[in-house]
Amino acid sequence: MTFVCENIKYLRNYAGITQGDLANFVGLKKSNIGCYEERRGTPSYESIVKIAHLFEVTVHEIVTVDFKTQDILLNCIPDTKLYRISEYRERQSEMAEQSISLLRSLAK
């Protein structure tokens, strides 16, 4: 079983950000995030990588761990729960693009 849809909603709520904020970071529409959270759609691998980087969790964790029942979030999101996406967007996007490039090169 995969927990990616539930975890996206859980991480977003835990961080105190809106669907629109998350959509802007990932480069999608707010409605896409809503679809993922309601299990009416599945995010692309690239989107999962970007979301994982934003919340400082691994892709493996976001897909396979039920965050609602685990204490793994204690250190991954700032205590203030105010994640300033605008300040992290450029750095996180670069990291996500590097990860995607690495994964693509390994898949060849």
Tab-separated table of C-alpha atoms in Angstrom:
chain	number	residue	atom	x	y	z
A	1	MET	CA	0.000	0.000	0.000
A	2	THR	CA	1.188	3.510	-0.800
A	3	PHE	CA	0.602	6.487	1.473
A	4	VAL	CA	1.690	9.244	-0.912
A	5	CYS	CA	-1.715	10.964	-1.187
A	6	GLU	CA	-2.412	10.886	2.545
A	7	ASN	CA	1.124	12.018	3.329
A	8	ILE	CA	0.954	15.009	0.990
A	9	LYS	CA	-2.096	16.280	2.850
A	10	TYR	CA	-0.612	15.444	6.236
A	11	LEU	CA	2.714	17.178	5.506
A	12	ARG	CA	1.008	20.235	4.050
A	13	ASN	CA	-1.304	20.606	7.044
A	14	TYR	CA	1.516	19.933	9.502
A	15	ALA	CA	3.567	22.708	7.907
A	16	GLY	CA	0.594	25.064	7.895
A	17	ILE	CA	0.693	25.849	4.185
A	18	THR	CA	-2.132	25.996	1.663
A	19	GLN	CA	-2.753	23.787	-1.340
A	20	GLY	CA	-1.975	26.845	-3.457
A	21	ASP	CA	1.426	27.322	-1.806
A	22	LEU	CA	2.323	23.693	-2.350
A	23	ALA	CA	1.070	23.831	-5.936
A	24	ASN	CA	3.244	26.880	-6.635
A	25	PHE	CA	6.316	25.111	-5.301
A	26	VAL	CA	5.719	21.970	-7.334
A	27	GLY	CA	4.685	23.883	-10.444
A	28	LEU	CA	1.113	22.612	-10.573
A	29	LYS	CA	-2.381	23.977	-10.093
A	30	LYS	CA	-4.073	24.084	-6.698
A	31	SER	CA	-6.705	21.695	-8.071
A	32	ASN	CA	-3.987	19.097	-8.761
A	33	ILE	CA	-2.972	19.108	-5.111
A	34	GLY	CA	-6.618	18.719	-4.097
A	35	CYS	CA	-6.977	15.756	-6.448
A	36	TYR	CA	-3.895	14.097	-4.971
A	37	GLU	CA	-5.048	14.645	-1.402
A	38	GLU	CA	-8.466	13.181	-2.202
A	39	ARG	CA	-6.927	10.217	-4.087
A	40	ARG	CA	-8.538	11.277	-7.365
A	41	GLY	CA	-5.134	11.483	-9.006
A	42	THR	CA	-1.527	10.469	-8.480
A	43	PRO	CA	1.388	12.914	-8.599
A	44	SER	CA	4.219	12.357	-11.044
A	45	TYR	CA	7.504	11.037	-9.737
A	46	GLU	CA	9.050	14.482	-10.314
A	47	SER	CA	6.339	16.095	-8.168
A	48	ILE	CA	6.865	13.541	-5.396
A	49	VAL	CA	10.603	14.290	-5.429
A	50	LYS	CA	9.963	18.033	-5.146
A	51	ILE	CA	7.451	17.559	-2.320
A	52	ALA	CA	9.829	15.234	-0.467
A	53	HIS	CA	12.639	17.786	-0.761
A	54	LEU	CA	10.394	20.598	0.451
A	55	PHE	CA	9.414	18.717	3.593
A	56	GLU	CA	12.859	17.162	4.078
A	57	VAL	CA	11.669	13.568	3.911
A	58	THR	CA	12.762	10.853	1.508
A	59	VAL	CA	10.752	9.707	-1.478
A	60	HIS	CA	10.709	6.268	0.113
A	61	GLU	CA	9.187	7.694	3.305
A	62	ILE	CA	6.546	9.777	1.534
A	63	VAL	CA	5.427	6.719	-0.435
A	64	THR	CA	5.663	3.920	2.131
A	65	VAL	CA	5.329	5.397	5.641
A	66	ASP	CA	2.006	6.406	7.173
A	67	PHE	CA	3.046	9.718	8.730
A	68	LYS	CA	-0.160	9.908	10.753
A	69	THR	CA	0.945	6.917	12.815
A	70	GLN	CA	4.690	7.623	12.987
A	71	ASP	CA	6.772	10.174	14.899
A	72	ILE	CA	9.168	10.727	12.014
A	73	LEU	CA	8.143	14.354	11.528
A	74	LEU	CA	9.590	15.598	14.794
A	75	ASN	CA	12.728	16.987	13.133
A	76	CYS	CA	11.816	17.508	9.508
A	77	ILE	CA	9.644	20.646	9.677
A	78	PRO	CA	10.603	23.807	11.586
A	79	ASP	CA	9.000	24.158	15.010
A	80	THR	CA	7.223	27.356	13.998
A	81	LYS	CA	5.300	25.391	11.351
A	82	LEU	CA	5.746	28.457	9.140
A	83	TYR	CA	7.553	27.103	6.146
A	84	ARG	CA	8.518	30.072	3.969
A	85	ILE	CA	8.200	28.501	0.567
A	86	SER	CA	9.299	31.651	-1.219
A	87	GLU	CA	12.676	31.533	0.574
A	88	TYR	CA	13.272	27.850	-0.091
A	89	ARG	CA	11.738	27.518	-3.569
A	90	GLU	CA	14.870	28.203	-5.580
A	91	ARG	CA	17.181	26.039	-3.445
A	92	GLN	CA	14.701	23.197	-3.246
A	93	SER	CA	13.931	23.348	-6.977
A	94	GLU	CA	17.611	23.056	-7.769
A	95	MET	CA	17.963	20.073	-5.425
A	96	ALA	CA	14.901	18.413	-6.916
A	97	GLU	CA	16.162	18.926	-10.463
A	98	GLN	CA	19.534	17.450	-9.494
A	99	SER	CA	17.817	14.409	-7.983
A	100	ILE	CA	15.623	13.951	-11.047
A	101	SER	CA	18.645	14.215	-13.349
A	102	LEU	CA	20.542	11.689	-11.269
A	103	LEU	CA	17.612	9.256	-11.253
A	104	ARG	CA	17.191	9.599	-15.013
A	105	SER	CA	20.894	8.964	-15.619
A	106	LEU	CA	20.775	5.883	-13.405
A	107	ALA	CA	17.734	4.561	-15.272
A	108	LYS	CA	19.563	4.577	-18.609
